[in-house]
Coordinates of C-alpha atoms in Angstrom, one line a residue:
Chain A
M1 CA 129.8 166.7 12.9
I2 CA 129.5 165.0 16.4
H3 CA 126.5 165.9 18.7
L4 CA 125.6 164.6 21.7
E5 CA 122.5 165.5 23.7
G6 CA 121.2 164.5 27.3
I7 CA 123.2 161.3 27.2
C8 CA 122.5 159.3 30.9
K9 CA 124.3 156.3 31.7
T10 CA 123.9 154.5 34.9
F11 CA 125.8 151.3 35.8
R12 CA 124.2 148.8 38.6
V13 CA 127.7 147.9 40.8
A14 CA 127.6 145.3 43.4
R15 CA 128.8 146.4 46.5
R16 CA 130.1 144.4 49.4
Q17 CA 132.1 144.5 52.2
A18 CA 136.0 143.3 52.2
G19 CA 137.1 140.2 53.9
F20 CA 136.2 136.4 52.9
S21 CA 133.0 136.1 55.3
Q22 CA 131.5 139.0 53.4
A23 CA 132.4 137.6 50.3
V24 CA 130.8 133.9 51.2
K25 CA 127.6 136.1 52.0
A26 CA 127.9 138.3 49.0
L27 CA 127.5 134.9 46.8
F28 CA 123.6 134.6 48.2
R29 CA 123.0 138.3 49.0
R30 CA 124.0 141.1 47.2
E31 CA 123.4 144.6 47.4
Y32 CA 124.1 147.3 44.5
A33 CA 124.6 150.4 44.1
L34 CA 123.7 152.9 41.5
V35 CA 126.4 154.8 39.8
H36 CA 125.6 157.8 37.8
A37 CA 128.4 157.2 35.4
L38 CA 127.2 160.4 33.0
R39 CA 124.2 162.8 33.8
D40 CA 122.7 164.6 31.3
V41 CA 125.8 165.1 29.3
S42 CA 125.8 167.2 26.1
F43 CA 128.0 169.3 23.6
S44 CA 128.9 169.2 19.7
V45 CA 132.3 169.2 18.3
S46 CA 132.5 170.3 14.6
K47 CA 134.8 169.3 11.9
G48 CA 138.6 169.7 12.6
E49 CA 138.4 170.8 15.8
M50 CA 140.8 169.5 18.7
V51 CA 138.9 168.9 22.1
G52 CA 140.4 168.1 25.0
Y53 CA 138.3 166.1 27.3
I54 CA 139.1 166.1 30.9
G55 CA 138.3 165.5 34.3
P56 CA 139.3 163.4 37.5
N57 CA 139.5 159.9 37.3
G58 CA 135.9 157.9 37.5
A59 CA 134.3 161.7 36.1
G60 CA 132.9 159.7 33.2
K61 CA 135.4 160.2 30.2
S62 CA 135.7 157.0 29.1
S63 CA 132.3 156.3 29.4
T64 CA 131.5 159.2 27.2
I65 CA 134.3 157.8 24.6
K66 CA 132.7 154.3 24.4
I67 CA 129.5 156.1 23.6
M68 CA 130.7 157.9 21.1
S69 CA 132.5 155.1 19.5
G70 CA 130.0 152.6 19.5
I71 CA 130.7 150.1 22.7
L72 CA 128.3 151.2 25.3
T73 CA 124.7 152.1 24.6
P74 CA 123.3 155.0 26.8
D75 CA 120.3 154.6 28.9
R76 CA 118.9 157.7 27.3
G77 CA 119.7 160.7 24.9
K78 CA 121.0 161.6 21.8
C79 CA 124.2 161.0 20.0
Q80 CA 124.5 161.9 16.4
I81 CA 128.2 161.6 14.9
N82 CA 128.1 162.3 10.9
G83 CA 124.5 161.7 11.2
L84 CA 124.9 158.1 12.8
T85 CA 123.6 156.8 15.9
P86 CA 127.1 154.9 16.9
W87 CA 125.4 152.0 19.0
E88 CA 122.7 151.6 16.7
Q89 CA 124.4 151.9 13.2
R90 CA 127.6 150.4 15.0
R91 CA 129.8 148.8 11.8
R92 CA 129.0 151.9 9.6
H93 CA 130.1 154.2 12.0
A94 CA 132.8 152.0 13.0
A95 CA 134.0 152.3 9.6
S96 CA 134.8 156.3 10.0
I97 CA 136.2 156.9 13.4
G98 CA 139.7 155.6 14.5
V99 CA 139.9 154.8 18.8
V100 CA 143.4 154.5 20.6
F101 CA 143.1 152.9 24.3
G102 CA 146.2 154.3 25.6
Q103 CA 146.5 151.2 28.3
R104 CA 145.5 148.7 25.3
S105 CA 146.8 147.5 22.4
Q106 CA 145.5 146.8 19.3
L107 CA 148.3 145.2 17.4
W108 CA 148.9 141.5 17.4
W109 CA 151.5 141.1 19.9
D110 CA 153.8 138.4 18.6
V111 CA 154.0 139.5 14.8
P112 CA 155.5 142.4 13.2
V113 CA 153.3 145.8 13.3
A114 CA 153.5 145.5 9.5
D115 CA 151.5 142.4 9.4
S116 CA 148.6 143.5 12.0
F117 CA 148.9 146.6 9.6
L118 CA 147.9 144.8 6.7
L119 CA 145.2 142.5 8.9
L120 CA 143.9 145.8 9.4
R121 CA 143.7 146.9 5.9
D122 CA 141.4 143.9 5.1
I123 CA 139.1 144.3 8.1
Y124 CA 138.5 148.0 6.9
R125 CA 138.3 146.4 3.3
M126 CA 140.6 149.3 2.2
D127 CA 142.0 148.4 -1.5
K128 CA 146.0 148.1 -1.9
D129 CA 146.7 151.8 -3.3
T130 CA 144.6 153.7 -0.9
F131 CA 146.0 151.6 2.3
K132 CA 149.6 151.6 0.6
K133 CA 149.1 155.5 0.4
S134 CA 147.8 155.7 3.8
Q135 CA 150.3 153.9 5.2
D136 CA 153.8 155.1 3.4
E137 CA 152.1 158.7 4.8
L138 CA 152.0 157.6 8.4
V139 CA 155.3 155.8 8.3
T140 CA 157.3 158.8 7.0
L141 CA 155.2 161.0 9.5
F142 CA 155.5 158.8 12.7
Q143 CA 158.9 157.8 11.4
L144 CA 158.0 154.2 11.6
S145 CA 160.5 152.5 8.6
E146 CA 162.5 150.7 11.5
I147 CA 160.3 149.7 13.9
I148 CA 157.5 148.1 10.9
Q149 CA 159.4 144.9 11.3
T150 CA 160.0 144.3 14.6
P151 CA 157.4 142.1 16.6
A152 CA 154.9 144.4 18.7
R153 CA 155.9 142.8 22.3
Q154 CA 159.6 144.0 21.1
L155 CA 158.8 147.6 21.2
S156 CA 159.2 150.1 23.6
L157 CA 156.1 151.7 25.0
G158 CA 156.5 155.0 23.2
Q159 CA 157.3 153.1 20.0
R160 CA 154.6 151.2 20.5
M161 CA 152.4 153.9 21.1
R162 CA 153.1 155.3 17.8
C163 CA 152.6 151.9 16.0
E164 CA 149.1 152.4 17.8
I165 CA 147.7 155.5 17.1
A166 CA 148.9 155.0 13.0
A167 CA 147.3 151.4 13.0
S168 CA 143.9 153.9 14.5
L169 CA 144.4 156.4 11.5
L170 CA 145.1 153.8 8.5
H171 CA 141.8 153.8 7.0
R172 CA 141.6 157.5 7.1
P173 CA 139.1 157.9 9.6
E174 CA 137.2 161.3 10.4
I175 CA 137.2 161.6 13.8
L176 CA 139.9 160.0 16.0
F177 CA 139.1 159.0 19.6
L178 CA 142.5 159.4 22.2
D179 CA 141.9 157.5 25.5
E180 CA 144.9 158.6 27.5
P181 CA 147.5 158.2 24.4
T182 CA 150.3 159.7 26.5
I183 CA 150.2 157.6 29.6
G184 CA 153.3 156.3 30.7
L185 CA 155.4 157.5 28.1
D186 CA 158.7 159.2 28.7
A187 CA 159.0 162.6 28.0
V188 CA 160.7 162.4 24.6
S189 CA 158.0 160.2 23.4
K190 CA 155.1 162.4 24.9
I191 CA 156.4 165.3 22.7
A192 CA 156.9 163.1 19.7
V193 CA 153.1 161.8 20.0
R194 CA 152.1 165.4 20.6
N195 CA 153.6 166.6 17.2
F196 CA 151.7 163.8 15.4
I197 CA 148.4 164.2 16.9
K198 CA 148.8 167.7 15.7
Q199 CA 150.3 167.3 12.5
I200 CA 147.5 164.5 11.5
N201 CA 144.8 167.4 12.4
K202 CA 146.5 169.7 10.3
E203 CA 147.2 167.6 7.5
R204 CA 144.2 165.3 7.3
G205 CA 141.6 167.7 9.1
T206 CA 140.9 164.9 11.1
T207 CA 139.0 165.8 14.1
V208 CA 140.6 164.8 17.0
I209 CA 138.9 164.4 21.0
L210 CA 141.0 163.4 23.3
T211 CA 140.9 162.2 27.2
T212 CA 143.9 162.8 29.3
H213 CA 145.8 163.7 33.1
D214 CA 148.6 165.2 31.6
M215 CA 147.8 169.0 31.2
Q216 CA 150.8 169.5 28.9
D217 CA 149.3 167.6 26.2
I218 CA 146.0 169.9 26.7
E219 CA 148.5 173.1 26.8
A220 CA 150.2 171.8 23.6
L221 CA 147.2 170.3 21.9
T222 CA 143.8 171.5 22.0
E223 CA 142.1 175.2 22.1
R224 CA 138.9 173.9 23.7
I225 CA 138.5 171.6 27.0
I226 CA 135.4 170.2 28.0
L227 CA 135.3 169.3 31.9
I228 CA 133.4 166.4 33.1
G229 CA 133.1 166.0 36.8
K230 CA 130.7 163.5 38.6
G231 CA 128.8 162.5 35.1
R232 CA 128.3 166.4 34.4
I233 CA 130.0 168.5 32.1
L234 CA 131.2 171.6 34.3
K235 CA 132.8 173.8 32.0
D236 CA 133.0 173.7 28.3
G237 CA 135.1 176.8 26.5
S238 CA 138.9 177.8 25.4
L239 CA 142.0 177.0 26.9
A240 CA 142.7 181.0 27.0
D241 CA 139.1 182.0 29.0
L242 CA 139.7 179.2 31.7
K243 CA 143.6 180.7 31.6
K244 CA 141.7 184.3 31.8
H245 CA 139.2 183.1 35.0
C246 CA 142.2 181.5 36.6
S247 CA 144.9 184.3 35.9
S248 CA 144.4 186.3 39.2
F249 CA 146.4 183.0 40.6
K250 CA 150.1 183.1 40.8
T251 CA 152.4 181.0 42.6
L252 CA 155.1 182.9 44.5
A253 CA 158.2 180.6 45.4
V254 CA 160.5 182.3 47.9
E255 CA 163.5 181.6 49.5
Y256 CA 165.0 182.8 53.0
S257 CA 167.9 182.7 54.8
E258 CA 167.0 184.2 58.2
G259 CA 163.3 184.2 59.9
D260 CA 160.6 181.9 59.5
P261 CA 157.7 182.8 56.6
V262 CA 156.0 179.5 56.8
S263 CA 154.8 179.3 60.5
D264 CA 154.9 183.1 61.0
A265 CA 151.1 183.6 62.2
Y266 CA 150.9 187.1 60.6
I267 CA 151.5 185.6 56.9
A268 CA 149.5 182.7 57.6
N269 CA 146.6 185.5 58.4
L270 CA 147.5 187.3 55.2
P271 CA 144.0 187.1 53.0
G272 CA 145.0 185.6 49.3
L273 CA 148.3 184.4 50.4
S274 CA 148.0 180.7 51.2
L275 CA 151.3 178.1 51.6
Q276 CA 151.5 175.4 49.0
S277 CA 154.7 173.4 50.0
A278 CA 157.5 174.1 52.2
V279 CA 160.8 172.8 52.9
A280 CA 163.4 174.3 55.3
G281 CA 164.7 177.5 53.9
R282 CA 162.3 177.4 51.0
A283 CA 158.4 178.3 50.3
V284 CA 155.8 178.2 47.9
F285 CA 153.0 180.2 48.0
T286 CA 149.8 180.4 45.8
L287 CA 148.5 184.1 45.5
D288 CA 145.0 185.6 44.8
T289 CA 145.8 188.8 43.3
Q290 CA 142.4 190.1 43.3
T291 CA 142.3 190.4 47.3
L292 CA 146.0 191.0 47.6
S293 CA 148.5 192.6 45.1
V294 CA 152.2 191.1 44.2
S295 CA 153.5 194.2 45.8
S296 CA 151.9 194.0 49.0
A297 CA 152.6 190.1 49.1
V298 CA 156.2 190.3 48.2
T299 CA 156.6 193.4 51.2
A300 CA 154.7 191.4 54.1
L301 CA 156.8 188.3 53.1
S302 CA 160.3 190.7 53.2
Q303 CA 159.4 192.3 56.2
R304 CA 159.1 188.8 58.0
A305 CA 162.3 187.3 56.5
E306 CA 165.5 187.7 54.7
L307 CA 164.5 186.6 51.2
T308 CA 167.4 185.4 49.6
D309 CA 165.2 184.5 45.7
L310 CA 161.9 185.2 44.7
T311 CA 160.1 184.0 41.6
I312 CA 156.6 184.9 40.5
T313 CA 155.0 182.3 38.0
G314 CA 151.2 182.4 36.2
A315 CA 149.0 179.7 36.9
T316 CA 150.2 176.5 34.7
A317 CA 147.1 174.4 33.3
E318 CA 147.9 171.7 35.8
E319 CA 146.9 174.0 38.7
M320 CA 143.9 175.8 37.0
V321 CA 142.5 172.2 36.3
V322 CA 143.6 172.0 40.0
S323 CA 141.9 175.1 41.1
L324 CA 138.6 174.0 38.8
Y325 CA 137.9 170.8 40.7
K326 CA 138.4 172.5 43.7
E327 CA 135.7 175.0 42.8
Y328 CA 133.3 172.3 41.6
Q329 CA 134.1 170.4 44.4
I330 CA 135.1 167.1 42.4
Chain S
M1 CA 135.8 134.1 4.3
R2 CA 138.9 135.6 2.8
L3 CA 139.5 137.5 5.8
Y4 CA 138.8 134.9 8.5
G5 CA 142.0 132.8 6.3
K6 CA 144.0 136.6 7.0
Y7 CA 143.0 135.9 10.8
M8 CA 144.0 132.3 10.6
L9 CA 147.0 133.0 9.6
I10 CA 148.0 135.9 11.7
L11 CA 147.4 133.4 14.7
L12 CA 149.2 131.2 13.1
K13 CA 152.4 132.7 13.4
C14 CA 151.8 133.8 16.5
Q15 CA 151.4 130.6 18.0
M16 CA 154.5 129.5 16.0
Q17 CA 156.2 132.0 18.1
Y18 CA 156.3 129.5 20.6
K19 CA 157.3 126.1 18.8
T20 CA 158.4 124.0 21.6
S21 CA 155.0 124.8 23.7
F22 CA 153.0 124.5 20.4
I23 CA 154.4 121.0 20.0
L24 CA 154.2 119.9 23.7
T25 CA 150.8 121.0 24.3
A26 CA 149.4 119.3 20.9
I27 CA 151.3 115.7 22.1
G28 CA 149.6 116.8 25.7
Q29 CA 146.4 117.0 24.1
F30 CA 146.7 113.6 22.2
L31 CA 147.7 112.0 25.2
S32 CA 144.8 113.3 27.4
S33 CA 142.5 111.9 24.9
F34 CA 144.6 108.5 24.3
S35 CA 143.8 107.5 28.1
A36 CA 139.8 108.3 27.4
F37 CA 140.6 105.5 24.6
L38 CA 142.5 103.1 26.7
G39 CA 139.6 103.7 29.3
I40 CA 137.0 102.8 26.7
Y41 CA 139.2 99.9 25.1
F42 CA 139.9 97.7 28.8
M43 CA 136.1 98.3 29.7
M44 CA 135.0 97.0 26.5
T45 CA 137.8 94.3 26.4
R46 CA 136.6 92.6 29.7
F47 CA 132.4 93.1 29.1
N48 CA 132.6 93.0 24.9
A49 CA 129.5 95.1 24.4
V50 CA 127.8 98.1 26.4
N51 CA 124.0 97.9 25.9
G52 CA 124.4 95.9 22.9
F53 CA 127.1 98.1 21.0
T54 CA 130.5 96.4 20.2
L55 CA 133.4 98.0 20.9
E56 CA 133.7 98.9 17.1
E57 CA 130.9 100.7 17.1
V58 CA 131.5 102.5 20.6
M59 CA 134.6 103.5 19.1
L60 CA 133.3 105.1 15.9
C61 CA 130.7 107.5 18.2
F62 CA 133.6 108.2 20.4
A63 CA 135.5 109.4 17.4
A64 CA 133.1 111.3 16.0
V65 CA 131.9 113.0 19.2
L66 CA 135.8 113.5 19.5
M67 CA 136.5 115.1 16.1
A68 CA 133.5 117.6 16.2
F69 CA 134.4 118.6 19.9
S70 CA 138.3 119.1 18.4
L71 CA 137.3 120.9 15.6
A72 CA 135.0 123.5 17.9
E73 CA 137.4 123.9 20.0
C74 CA 140.3 124.6 17.6
F75 CA 137.7 127.1 15.7
F76 CA 135.4 128.2 18.2
R77 CA 138.1 129.1 21.1
G78 CA 137.4 132.6 21.3
F79 CA 134.0 131.8 22.6
D80 CA 135.3 129.2 25.2
T81 CA 137.6 132.2 26.5
F82 CA 135.4 134.8 26.4
S83 CA 135.8 135.9 29.7
T84 CA 139.0 137.1 28.8
I85 CA 138.3 138.9 26.0
I86 CA 135.6 141.0 27.9
S87 CA 138.0 141.3 30.7
N88 CA 140.9 142.2 29.0
G89 CA 138.8 145.1 27.6
E90 CA 139.3 143.0 23.9
F91 CA 135.9 143.4 23.6
D92 CA 135.7 147.3 23.2
R93 CA 138.4 147.0 20.4
I94 CA 136.0 143.9 18.4
L95 CA 133.2 147.0 18.8
V96 CA 135.3 149.7 17.2
R97 CA 135.9 147.7 14.2
P98 CA 133.4 147.5 11.2
R99 CA 133.1 143.8 11.5
N100 CA 130.3 141.7 12.6
E101 CA 131.0 141.2 16.5
I102 CA 130.7 137.4 16.3
F103 CA 132.9 136.7 13.2
Q104 CA 135.2 138.8 15.2
V105 CA 135.0 136.9 18.3
L106 CA 135.3 133.7 16.4
A107 CA 138.9 134.8 14.5
S108 CA 140.2 136.5 17.4
K109 CA 141.6 133.3 18.8
M110 CA 142.2 129.4 17.3
E111 CA 143.6 126.9 19.3
F112 CA 145.8 125.0 17.0
T113 CA 147.2 122.5 19.6
R114 CA 143.9 120.9 19.5
I115 CA 145.5 118.7 16.5
G116 CA 146.4 116.6 18.9
R117 CA 143.4 115.6 19.6
L118 CA 142.1 116.0 16.4
F119 CA 144.7 113.1 15.7
Q120 CA 143.5 110.8 17.8
A121 CA 140.0 110.9 16.3
V122 CA 141.7 110.3 13.3
L123 CA 143.2 107.4 14.4
V124 CA 140.4 106.3 16.1
F125 CA 138.4 106.4 13.2
C126 CA 140.6 104.7 10.9
Y127 CA 140.5 101.5 12.9
A128 CA 136.6 101.4 13.5
I129 CA 135.6 102.5 10.0
P130 CA 136.8 99.2 8.6
A131 CA 136.9 97.1 11.8
S132 CA 132.5 98.2 12.8
G133 CA 131.4 95.9 9.8
I134 CA 129.4 98.3 9.1
H135 CA 128.7 98.5 4.9
W136 CA 130.1 101.9 3.8
T137 CA 127.3 103.0 1.3
F138 CA 126.6 106.7 0.1
D139 CA 123.7 106.9 3.0
K140 CA 126.6 105.7 5.8
I141 CA 129.3 107.9 4.6
A142 CA 126.5 111.1 4.8
T143 CA 125.5 110.0 8.0
L144 CA 129.2 110.0 10.0
I145 CA 129.9 113.6 8.3
L146 CA 126.5 114.7 9.0
M147 CA 127.0 113.8 13.0
I148 CA 130.5 115.5 13.0
V149 CA 129.0 118.6 11.5
G150 CA 126.0 118.2 13.7
G151 CA 128.5 117.7 16.5
I152 CA 130.5 120.8 15.6
G153 CA 127.0 123.0 15.5
V154 CA 125.7 122.0 18.7
F155 CA 129.4 122.2 20.5
C156 CA 129.3 125.8 19.0
G157 CA 125.8 126.5 20.5
L158 CA 127.4 126.0 23.8
F159 CA 130.7 127.8 23.5
I160 CA 128.3 130.9 22.3
I161 CA 125.7 130.2 25.5
Y162 CA 128.8 130.2 27.5
A163 CA 130.4 133.3 26.4
A164 CA 127.0 135.1 26.2
L165 CA 127.0 134.4 29.7
C166 CA 129.8 136.1 30.3
F167 CA 127.9 139.6 29.6
F168 CA 126.0 139.4 32.8
T169 CA 129.0 137.7 35.1
T170 CA 132.0 139.1 33.3
E171 CA 133.5 136.1 34.5
G172 CA 133.3 132.3 33.0
L173 CA 130.6 129.9 34.3
E174 CA 132.6 126.6 35.2
V175 CA 128.7 125.1 35.5
M176 CA 129.0 125.4 31.3
N177 CA 131.6 123.0 31.5
I178 CA 129.2 120.1 32.3
L179 CA 127.6 120.4 29.0
T180 CA 130.9 121.0 26.7
D181 CA 133.7 118.7 28.1
G182 CA 130.6 117.0 30.0
G183 CA 129.2 116.4 26.6
R184 CA 132.5 114.8 25.3
E185 CA 132.9 112.6 27.9
F186 CA 129.5 111.5 28.0
G187 CA 129.6 110.8 24.1
K188 CA 132.2 108.5 24.4
Y189 CA 129.5 106.0 24.6
P190 CA 125.7 106.0 22.8
L191 CA 123.7 108.0 25.2
S192 CA 121.6 105.3 25.7
V193 CA 123.9 103.4 27.8
Y194 CA 123.1 106.1 30.5
G195 CA 119.4 105.4 30.9
K196 CA 116.2 106.8 29.7
G197 CA 116.7 110.3 31.5
I198 CA 119.7 111.2 30.6
L199 CA 118.8 110.4 27.2
K200 CA 115.8 112.6 27.1
F201 CA 118.0 115.7 28.7
F202 CA 120.6 115.1 25.9
T203 CA 117.7 115.0 23.4
Y204 CA 115.2 117.9 24.0
A205 CA 117.3 120.3 26.3
V206 CA 120.8 120.1 24.8
P207 CA 120.7 118.3 21.7
H208 CA 124.0 115.7 21.8
A209 CA 121.5 112.7 21.4
L210 CA 120.6 114.2 18.1
F211 CA 124.4 113.9 16.5
Q212 CA 125.4 110.8 18.3
Y213 CA 123.1 108.1 19.4
Y214 CA 120.5 108.3 16.7
P215 CA 122.3 108.8 14.0
L216 CA 124.5 105.8 15.4
L217 CA 121.4 103.6 15.2
Y218 CA 121.0 104.2 11.6
L219 CA 124.6 103.9 11.0
T220 CA 124.8 100.5 12.8
D221 CA 121.4 99.4 11.1
R222 CA 119.8 99.6 14.3
S223 CA 117.0 101.5 12.6
D224 CA 116.6 102.2 9.1
S225 CA 114.6 105.5 9.7
K226 CA 115.7 108.2 7.1
L227 CA 114.8 110.7 9.9
Y228 CA 117.5 109.3 12.1
M229 CA 120.1 110.2 9.6
L230 CA 119.0 113.4 9.3
L231 CA 118.6 114.4 13.0
P232 CA 122.4 116.1 13.0
L233 CA 120.9 119.0 10.9
L234 CA 117.9 119.5 13.1
A235 CA 120.9 119.6 15.9
L236 CA 122.3 122.6 14.1
G237 CA 118.9 124.6 14.4
F238 CA 120.3 124.7 18.2
L239 CA 122.6 127.7 17.0
I240 CA 119.4 129.6 16.8
P241 CA 118.4 130.3 20.4
C242 CA 122.3 130.6 21.1
L243 CA 122.6 133.3 18.9
I244 CA 119.1 134.9 20.3
I245 CA 120.9 134.7 24.0
W246 CA 124.1 136.0 22.6
K247 CA 122.5 138.9 21.1
I248 CA 120.7 139.8 24.5
G249 CA 124.1 139.4 25.7
V250 CA 125.7 142.3 23.5
R251 CA 123.3 144.6 24.3
H252 CA 124.1 144.2 28.4
Y253 CA 128.0 144.7 27.8
R254 CA 128.8 147.7 30.1
S255 CA 132.8 147.2 29.5
T256 CA 135.1 147.3 32.5
G257 CA 137.5 149.7 33.6
S258 CA 139.4 152.7 32.4

């Protein structure tokens, strides 16, 4: 359904030092730096899949989304989505996708959301019945009935994001691109938005590709993740696989009343145990169980300090990603 | 076209949310062009004629250019403020919708406050049309309408070039205002007033004279060449290179941020 092959994209960015004199100088002579946003990116996504696309800031996530949605033209490479090349057959392609940019609104700011929906109906050439059915469905699903008559500017961020996603789904797209859909939302709204995305994927069979920095999004939504760093795909696999890869790492939190395991030379030199954070009377370690077993780590710690509490947890997705970033040095 | 109406309705609703601002801006637009009008009036009461044109004829010319400009600005405002559309990412949104991008930029912004300027133009017409002493035959009326249509075309073309340049610079180029706002200011008087060089520039480089000076010659019986009457249509041809520049620009679009 989605097929990318060898996509490359380079941006030419003007470079100059800070300061007024440099700004004046830049008026006359500019130095450009080539930024390789994407280098040889290839992957495929089949129908109905939910894919989490992750990577640090500036890794090329948004550029990939923009290429797949037909906004940017890549320098090289092939991209086939439903048999169309997005940047060449832009209009036909646009009719079958929905795009949500978490940081930008697509609703008309000063009019009720329902009015925006009506205009979208005409933009996407939907007939009355299809539109009505689709809108009613989304209003029930996203619980919009109370806010749909409110101007977009008066909505809270969480309410607006629900409306944004609904707006992108009105024309029943086969593919939904979500670029940081939960950015800036509170915990309750985040969970709500996640549930909606999940339901849409299940009920309509919509293919979903989402970029996010929030690992809970990934854990809650996607089975497959693609990791990108410095414009390259570093890992493409299921979340479970990645967890296995990282499961040798445990987090070890101790509270102590006597002794000082933090500044202890013996603990510090223990292979496989590294300090994450510490406050007076509490320390958190990362433990690599492949080098050091849980029991010997606990023994070592209890020899050096009087422990009052101890918790051991497996790696969260968050830590997994941090360790992946470290591993690939991005 | 129906969709354009829908867009218009929603934008009108948006602007009406801020009624006081709307009314004050409209009045401001009226007054600012009124001062330009007064300028001509005082000048002409001193000198009676400029380069052989009477006050009424100059006013006719002024009104036609003003009307074309305010109509163009009212409906093609999206191109005039295109740098904001690019920098706030709205253009990304436009590209993911299954409609022509020029149409969407066109429909994304309309400046209804320009009604103040438009009203000014109508007022001046109301005075100048009977007072100009022109015998209004069918030809003459058609010429006047063509002047306005041609004017809208040229100003709109300039707005499109202005917008297309944003693809390369991200920011708007104020230099272009010489041709748009400047074109309007120059257009207050028949372009021959400024001398041969300027007239040539505005004939061959940027075709302001095609919808202003030459048809005016026909209108005021200074020339009876039917060609002069039809020149505004030729001015519309200016849109073609503008659209080509636009197309090249879209291909260079590189989006912004996040």
